């Protein structure tokens, strides 16, 4: 007898997992810019290092070397090596600072071309540095790269059209003349344009990918937060069920069994116990609805909202000894508006019983075109202002969710609660 076991992938080594996480957290667009900048800086520096800057024959004034020895060369020729070295190093520095200071990099890469009117020649490494600045800047800020790119293209075309010398690693070199020189300049300009465009495209792709990654991480974070919230609601629902529902059910059982436990119980007291039992059972039903909302389980059966009946609430309040008068008739509404209106009336009557026991409650029903609601008043005692607690806050959230308004304030020693809900006209 043989048993087959599913192949499980080997766990990822901790070092590999750490490296993968660090790579995922890197800013890839910025990394691209710095890698390109470092590579081109090294390339320009190497190009400059192999360029002969201190040999007299490398200068446009090289004809003087036939007459004067190197030690007696004219001043422009004698100082060319030092000036050219500084100019070349300035181009290298320009490429290095291009990621952070693109405008300064462009200026620093352009300055070395003052060698052209002074000595009649310029360094090829200086032009390479200017083109490199354009490529580096294009990876992060393509629009800013237009300026160094334009300058580099203009210089290479002017070099071929004007017939100026450039100093290469192999020595001075002049452009081809005529049509072939112009075509060569256009070819170099095309290569430069392609490099800048490719750098800009690659940077755009990485920035877009990074933005999508951030969005995905944000969605994942929201999902984790939502899961935690649902888990907490489920835990709260279980605790409410275990504690509150248990005690409320005990109240109902004891109220129902009171007439049997006390045979000589007064009929009015028996009726009161019956009302207590009925209220407890109603509270259990509504508590189960609240728990179902908190838990949001897939196996919770769907059921309609509790019947909206403000008149029944008023009748129950009167039977409990609360003096309530109603002016008007409750209109017919849809289930959603009716349920919110039912809850608002229930909370208003409960607030009056808690904060103004024995006070007379007057309810005036508001039923106009496109609106339904009520105005409930009762004595406020010594209170001068209203501090909304959980009841009023929950009422406001329900009403405002349907586009309605809630106003609660104390006017001349009277607590005034005004609730207004919009309804669709038939």
Coordinates of C-alpha atoms in Angstrom, one line a residue:
X1 CA 0.0 0.0 0.0
X2 CA 1.4 3.3 -1.1
X3 CA 0.4 6.8 0.0
X4 CA 0.8 9.9 -2.1
X5 CA 1.8 13.1 -0.4
X6 CA 1.5 16.5 -2.0
X7 CA 4.7 18.2 -2.8
X8 CA 5.1 21.3 -0.6
X9 CA 7.5 24.0 -1.6
X10 CA 10.6 24.4 0.5
X11 CA 10.5 27.4 2.8
X12 CA 12.3 30.5 1.5
X13 CA 15.6 31.1 3.3
X14 CA 15.5 34.1 5.7
X15 CA 18.3 35.9 3.9
X16 CA 16.6 35.5 0.5
X17 CA 13.2 36.7 2.0
X18 CA 14.9 39.7 3.6
X19 CA 16.6 40.6 0.3
X20 CA 13.4 40.3 -1.6
X21 CA 11.6 42.5 0.9
X22 CA 14.3 45.1 0.7
X23 CA 14.2 45.0 -3.1
X24 CA 10.4 45.4 -3.1
X25 CA 10.7 48.4 -0.7
X26 CA 13.3 50.2 -2.9
X27 CA 12.4 53.3 -4.8
X28 CA 13.1 51.8 -8.3
X29 CA 12.7 55.0 -10.3
X30 CA 15.2 56.8 -8.1
X31 CA 17.5 53.7 -8.2
X32 CA 17.5 53.8 -12.0
X33 CA 18.4 57.5 -12.0
X34 CA 21.3 57.0 -9.6
X35 CA 22.6 53.9 -11.4
X36 CA 22.5 55.7 -14.8
X37 CA 24.2 58.7 -13.2
X38 CA 27.0 56.6 -11.6
X39 CA 27.6 54.7 -14.8
X40 CA 27.8 57.7 -17.1
X41 CA 29.9 59.6 -14.5
X42 CA 32.5 56.8 -14.6
X43 CA 32.3 56.7 -18.5
X44 CA 32.9 60.4 -18.8
X45 CA 35.7 60.3 -16.2
X46 CA 37.4 57.4 -18.1
X47 CA 37.0 59.3 -21.4
X48 CA 38.6 62.4 -19.9
X49 CA 41.4 60.4 -18.3
X50 CA 42.6 59.0 -21.6
X51 CA 42.4 62.4 -23.4
X52 CA 45.8 64.1 -23.9
X53 CA 45.5 67.5 -22.2
X54 CA 49.1 68.5 -21.5
X55 CA 50.7 67.9 -24.9
X56 CA 51.4 71.1 -26.8
X57 CA 50.5 69.6 -30.1
X58 CA 47.0 68.9 -29.0
X59 CA 46.1 72.6 -29.0
X60 CA 44.9 74.5 -32.0
X61 CA 48.1 76.6 -31.7
X62 CA 50.2 73.5 -32.4
X63 CA 51.8 75.2 -35.3
X64 CA 53.9 77.1 -32.7
X65 CA 55.5 73.9 -31.6
X66 CA 57.6 73.9 -34.7
X67 CA 59.2 77.2 -33.8
X68 CA 59.1 77.3 -30.0
X69 CA 60.1 74.5 -27.6
X70 CA 57.4 73.4 -25.2
X71 CA 58.9 75.4 -22.3
X72 CA 58.6 78.6 -24.4
X73 CA 55.2 77.9 -25.9
X74 CA 52.7 80.9 -25.9
X75 CA 50.6 81.4 -22.8
X76 CA 47.4 80.1 -24.2
X77 CA 49.1 76.9 -25.2
X78 CA 51.0 76.6 -21.9
X79 CA 47.8 77.0 -19.8
X80 CA 45.6 74.8 -21.9
X81 CA 46.3 71.6 -20.0
X82 CA 45.3 73.1 -16.6
X83 CA 42.2 74.9 -18.0
X84 CA 41.1 71.8 -20.0
X85 CA 41.6 69.6 -16.9
X86 CA 39.3 71.8 -14.8
X87 CA 36.8 72.0 -17.6
X88 CA 36.8 68.2 -18.0
X89 CA 36.3 67.6 -14.2
X90 CA 33.5 70.2 -14.2
X91 CA 31.7 68.0 -16.8
X92 CA 32.2 64.9 -14.7
X93 CA 30.8 66.7 -11.6
X94 CA 27.8 67.9 -13.7
X95 CA 26.9 64.3 -14.5
X96 CA 27.3 63.3 -10.8
X97 CA 24.9 66.0 -9.5
X98 CA 22.3 65.7 -12.3
X99 CA 19.9 63.5 -10.3
X100 CA 19.6 66.2 -7.5
X101 CA 20.4 69.5 -9.3
X102 CA 19.4 69.2 -13.0
X103 CA 19.6 72.9 -13.8
X104 CA 23.0 73.3 -12.1
X105 CA 24.2 70.2 -13.9
X106 CA 23.2 71.6 -17.3
X107 CA 25.0 74.9 -16.5
X108 CA 28.1 73.1 -15.3
X109 CA 28.2 70.9 -18.4
X110 CA 27.8 73.9 -20.7
X111 CA 30.5 76.1 -19.2
X112 CA 33.5 74.0 -20.5
X113 CA 32.6 75.0 -24.0
X114 CA 34.2 78.4 -23.4
X115 CA 37.4 76.6 -24.4
X116 CA 36.1 76.8 -28.0
X117 CA 36.4 80.6 -28.5
X118 CA 39.5 80.8 -26.3
X119 CA 41.6 78.0 -27.7
X120 CA 39.7 77.1 -30.9
X121 CA 39.1 73.6 -29.6
X122 CA 36.9 71.9 -26.9
X123 CA 36.9 68.5 -25.2
X124 CA 34.9 65.7 -26.6
X125 CA 34.4 64.6 -23.0
X126 CA 32.6 67.8 -22.3
X127 CA 30.0 67.1 -25.0
X128 CA 29.7 63.6 -23.7
X129 CA 29.1 65.0 -20.2
X130 CA 26.3 67.3 -21.5
X131 CA 24.6 64.4 -23.4
X132 CA 24.9 62.3 -20.2
X133 CA 23.3 65.0 -18.1
X134 CA 20.3 64.9 -20.6
X135 CA 20.0 61.1 -20.3
X136 CA 20.2 61.2 -16.5
X137 CA 17.7 63.9 -16.1
X138 CA 15.3 62.2 -18.6
X139 CA 15.0 59.2 -16.3
X140 CA 13.3 61.3 -13.6
X141 CA 12.2 64.7 -15.2
X142 CA 11.8 64.3 -19.0
X143 CA 10.6 67.9 -19.5
X144 CA 13.7 69.3 -17.8
X145 CA 15.9 67.1 -19.9
X146 CA 14.8 69.0 -23.0
X147 CA 17.2 71.8 -22.3
X148 CA 20.4 69.8 -22.0
X149 CA 19.3 67.6 -24.9
X150 CA 18.7 70.7 -27.1
X151 CA 22.1 72.1 -26.1
X152 CA 23.9 68.9 -26.9
X153 CA 22.2 68.5 -30.3
X154 CA 22.9 72.2 -31.2
X155 CA 26.6 71.9 -30.2
X156 CA 27.1 68.7 -32.2
X157 CA 25.5 70.2 -35.3
X158 CA 27.4 73.5 -34.8
X159 CA 30.6 71.5 -34.5
X160 CA 30.1 69.8 -37.9
X161 CA 28.7 72.9 -39.7
X162 CA 31.3 75.3 -38.2
X163 CA 34.3 73.0 -38.7
X164 CA 35.7 73.3 -35.1
X165 CA 38.1 70.9 -33.6
X166 CA 37.4 68.6 -30.7
X167 CA 40.0 66.9 -28.5
X168 CA 39.5 63.1 -28.5
X169 CA 41.6 60.4 -26.8
X170 CA 43.5 60.0 -30.0
X171 CA 44.2 63.7 -30.3
X172 CA 42.5 66.7 -32.0
X173 CA 39.9 65.8 -34.6
X174 CA 37.9 67.9 -37.0
X175 CA 34.5 67.1 -38.5
X176 CA 33.9 66.0 -42.1
X177 CA 33.0 68.8 -44.4
X178 CA 30.1 69.3 -46.6
X179 CA 27.1 67.0 -46.8
X180 CA 28.9 64.1 -45.2
X181 CA 29.7 66.2 -42.1
X182 CA 26.1 67.3 -41.7
X183 CA 24.9 63.8 -42.0
X184 CA 27.4 62.7 -39.4
X185 CA 26.2 65.4 -37.1
X186 CA 22.6 64.4 -37.6
X187 CA 23.5 60.8 -36.9
X188 CA 25.1 61.7 -33.6
X189 CA 22.1 63.9 -32.7
X190 CA 19.8 60.9 -33.6
X191 CA 21.7 58.6 -31.3
X192 CA 21.6 61.2 -28.5
X193 CA 17.8 61.7 -29.0
X194 CA 17.3 57.9 -28.9
X195 CA 19.2 57.6 -25.7
X196 CA 17.3 60.4 -24.0
X197 CA 14.0 59.0 -25.2
X198 CA 14.8 55.5 -24.0
X199 CA 15.8 56.8 -20.6
X200 CA 12.6 58.8 -20.3
X201 CA 10.5 55.8 -21.4
X202 CA 12.2 53.5 -18.9
X203 CA 11.8 56.0 -16.1
X204 CA 8.1 56.4 -16.9
X205 CA 7.6 52.7 -16.9
X206 CA 9.2 52.3 -13.5
X207 CA 7.3 55.3 -12.0
X208 CA 4.0 53.8 -13.3
X209 CA 4.9 50.4 -11.8
X210 CA 5.8 52.0 -8.5
X211 CA 2.5 53.9 -8.4
X212 CA 0.6 50.7 -9.1
X213 CA 2.6 48.9 -6.3
X214 CA 1.7 51.7 -3.9
X215 CA -2.0 51.5 -4.8
X216 CA -1.9 47.7 -4.4
X217 CA -0.3 48.0 -1.0
X218 CA -2.8 50.6 0.0
X219 CA -5.7 48.3 -1.0
X220 CA -4.0 45.4 0.9
X221 CA -3.6 47.6 3.9
X222 CA -7.3 48.6 3.7
X223 CA -8.3 45.0 3.4
X224 CA -6.3 44.1 6.5
X225 CA -7.9 46.9 8.4
X226 CA -11.4 45.8 7.2
X227 CA -10.7 42.3 8.2
X228 CA -9.6 43.4 11.6
X229 CA -12.7 45.5 12.0
X230 CA -15.0 42.6 11.0
X231 CA -13.1 40.3 13.4
X232 CA -13.6 42.8 16.2
X233 CA -17.3 43.2 15.4
X234 CA -17.7 39.5 15.5
X235 CA -15.9 39.3 18.9
X236 CA -18.1 42.1 20.2
X237 CA -21.2 40.4 18.9
X238 CA -20.3 37.2 20.7
X239 CA -19.7 39.0 23.9
X240 CA -23.0 40.9 23.6
X241 CA -24.8 37.6 22.9
X242 CA -23.2 35.9 25.8
X243 CA -23.8 38.7 28.3
X244 CA -26.7 41.0 27.3
X245 CA -28.9 38.4 25.6
X246 CA -28.6 36.0 28.5
X247 CA -29.7 38.6 31.1
X248 CA -32.5 40.0 28.9
X249 CA -33.8 36.5 28.4
X250 CA -33.7 36.0 32.2
X251 CA -35.8 39.2 32.7
X252 CA -38.4 37.9 30.2
X253 CA -38.5 34.5 31.9
X254 CA -38.8 35.9 35.4
X255 CA -41.5 38.4 34.4
X256 CA -43.5 35.6 32.8
X257 CA -43.2 33.3 35.8
X258 CA -44.0 36.0 38.4
X259 CA -47.8 35.4 38.3
X260 CA -47.2 31.6 38.9
X261 CA -44.7 32.2 41.7
X262 CA -47.0 34.6 43.5
X263 CA -50.6 33.3 43.2
X264 CA -52.2 36.3 45.0
X265 CA -50.5 38.8 42.7
X266 CA -52.6 41.9 42.0
X267 CA -54.0 41.9 38.4
X268 CA -52.4 45.2 37.6
X269 CA -49.1 44.0 38.8
X270 CA -49.5 40.8 36.7
X271 CA -50.3 43.0 33.6
X272 CA -47.2 45.0 34.4
X273 CA -45.1 41.9 34.5
X274 CA -46.6 40.8 31.2
X275 CA -45.6 44.1 29.6
X276 CA -42.1 43.7 31.0
X277 CA -41.9 40.2 29.5
X278 CA -43.1 41.5 26.1
X279 CA -40.6 44.4 26.2
X280 CA -37.8 41.9 27.0
X281 CA -38.7 39.6 24.1
X282 CA -38.8 42.6 21.8
X283 CA -35.4 43.7 23.0
X284 CA -34.1 40.2 22.3
X285 CA -35.4 40.3 18.7
X286 CA -33.8 43.7 18.1
X287 CA -30.6 42.7 19.8
X288 CA -30.4 39.7 17.4
X289 CA -30.7 42.1 14.4
X290 CA -27.9 44.2 15.8
X291 CA -25.7 41.2 16.4
X292 CA -26.4 40.0 12.8
X293 CA -25.2 43.4 11.5
X294 CA -22.1 43.3 13.7
X295 CA -21.2 39.8 12.7
X296 CA -22.0 40.0 9.0
X297 CA -21.8 36.2 8.7
X298 CA -22.7 34.6 5.5
X299 CA -24.9 32.2 7.3
X300 CA -27.1 34.8 9.0
X301 CA -30.6 34.5 7.4
X302 CA -31.9 37.5 5.7
X303 CA -35.0 39.0 7.3
X304 CA -37.1 42.2 6.9
X305 CA -36.6 45.1 9.3
X306 CA -38.8 45.2 12.4
X307 CA -42.2 46.7 11.7
X308 CA -42.2 50.5 11.8
X309 CA -45.1 51.5 14.1
X310 CA -44.6 54.7 16.0
X311 CA -48.2 54.5 17.3
X312 CA -47.3 51.2 19.0
X313 CA -44.3 52.9 20.6
X314 CA -46.5 55.7 21.9
X315 CA -49.1 53.2 23.3
X316 CA -46.3 51.2 25.0
X317 CA -45.0 54.4 26.6
X318 CA -48.4 55.4 27.8
X319 CA -49.0 51.9 29.4
X320 CA -45.6 52.4 31.2
X321 CA -47.0 55.6 32.8
X322 CA -45.5 58.2 30.4
X323 CA -47.8 61.0 29.5
X324 CA -47.6 61.4 25.7
X325 CA -49.8 63.4 23.4
X326 CA -49.6 63.2 19.6
X327 CA -50.7 65.8 17.2
X328 CA -51.4 64.6 13.7
X329 CA -51.3 61.2 12.0
X330 CA -48.3 59.2 11.0
X331 CA -48.0 59.0 7.2
X332 CA -47.3 55.9 5.2
X333 CA -43.6 55.5 4.2
X334 CA -41.4 52.9 2.7
X335 CA -39.6 50.4 4.8
X336 CA -36.3 52.3 5.1
X337 CA -37.7 55.7 6.0
X338 CA -40.3 54.1 8.3
X339 CA -37.7 52.1 10.2
X340 CA -35.5 55.2 10.7
X341 CA -38.6 57.2 11.8
X342 CA -39.6 54.4 14.2
X343 CA -36.1 54.4 15.8
X344 CA -36.1 58.2 16.1
X345 CA -39.4 58.2 17.9
X346 CA -38.2 55.3 20.1
X347 CA -35.0 57.2 21.1
X348 CA -36.9 60.4 21.7
X349 CA -39.3 58.7 24.1
X350 CA -36.5 56.9 25.8
X351 CA -34.5 60.1 26.3
X352 CA -37.6 61.8 27.9
X353 CA -38.0 58.9 30.3
X354 CA -34.3 58.9 31.3
X355 CA -33.7 62.6 31.6
X356 CA -37.1 64.0 32.4
X357 CA -39.1 61.3 34.3
X358 CA -42.7 62.3 34.8
X359 CA -42.5 65.2 32.3
X360 CA -45.3 65.5 29.7
X361 CA -44.2 64.6 26.1
X362 CA -45.8 66.3 23.1
X363 CA -45.3 65.0 19.6
X364 CA -46.3 67.0 16.6
X365 CA -46.1 65.0 13.3
X366 CA -44.7 66.8 10.3
X367 CA -46.1 65.5 7.0
X368 CA -45.6 67.9 4.1
X369 CA -44.6 67.7 0.4
X370 CA -41.5 65.6 0.1
X371 CA -40.8 65.5 3.8
X372 CA -41.9 63.5 6.9
X373 CA -40.8 63.8 10.5
X374 CA -41.9 65.1 13.9
X375 CA -41.2 67.7 16.6
X376 CA -41.1 66.2 20.1
X377 CA -41.0 68.4 23.2
X378 CA -40.7 67.7 26.9
X379 CA -39.5 69.4 30.1
X380 CA -35.7 69.8 30.3
X381 CA -35.5 70.3 34.1
X382 CA -32.3 72.2 35.0
X383 CA -30.6 71.4 31.7
X384 CA -29.5 74.4 29.6
X385 CA -27.9 72.7 26.7
X386 CA -27.8 69.3 25.0
X387 CA -24.8 67.0 25.1
X388 CA -25.4 64.2 22.5
X389 CA -24.7 60.7 23.8
X390 CA -24.8 57.4 22.0
X391 CA -28.6 57.6 21.5
X392 CA -28.8 61.0 19.8
X393 CA -25.6 60.3 17.9
X394 CA -26.9 57.0 16.5
X395 CA -30.2 58.7 15.6
X396 CA -28.4 61.4 13.8
X397 CA -26.3 58.9 11.8
X398 CA -29.4 57.0 10.7
X399 CA -31.3 60.1 9.7
X400 CA -28.4 61.8 7.9
X401 CA -27.7 58.6 6.0
X402 CA -31.1 59.1 4.3
X403 CA -30.4 62.8 3.7
X404 CA -32.5 64.0 6.6
X405 CA -31.7 66.4 9.5
X406 CA -31.8 66.2 13.3
X407 CA -32.0 69.1 15.7
X408 CA -31.8 68.8 19.5
X409 CA -31.7 71.8 21.7
X410 CA -33.2 73.4 24.9
X411 CA -35.5 76.3 24.5
X412 CA -36.8 78.1 27.6
X413 CA -36.5 75.0 29.8
X414 CA -38.0 72.7 27.1
X415 CA -36.1 70.0 25.3
X416 CA -37.0 70.2 21.6
X417 CA -36.2 67.3 19.2
X418 CA -36.9 67.9 15.5
X419 CA -36.4 65.1 13.0
X420 CA -37.0 65.6 9.2
X421 CA -36.7 62.9 6.5
X422 CA -37.1 63.4 2.8
X423 CA -39.5 61.1 1.0
X424 CA -40.3 60.5 -2.7
X425 CA -43.6 62.1 -3.7
X426 CA -46.0 59.7 -5.4

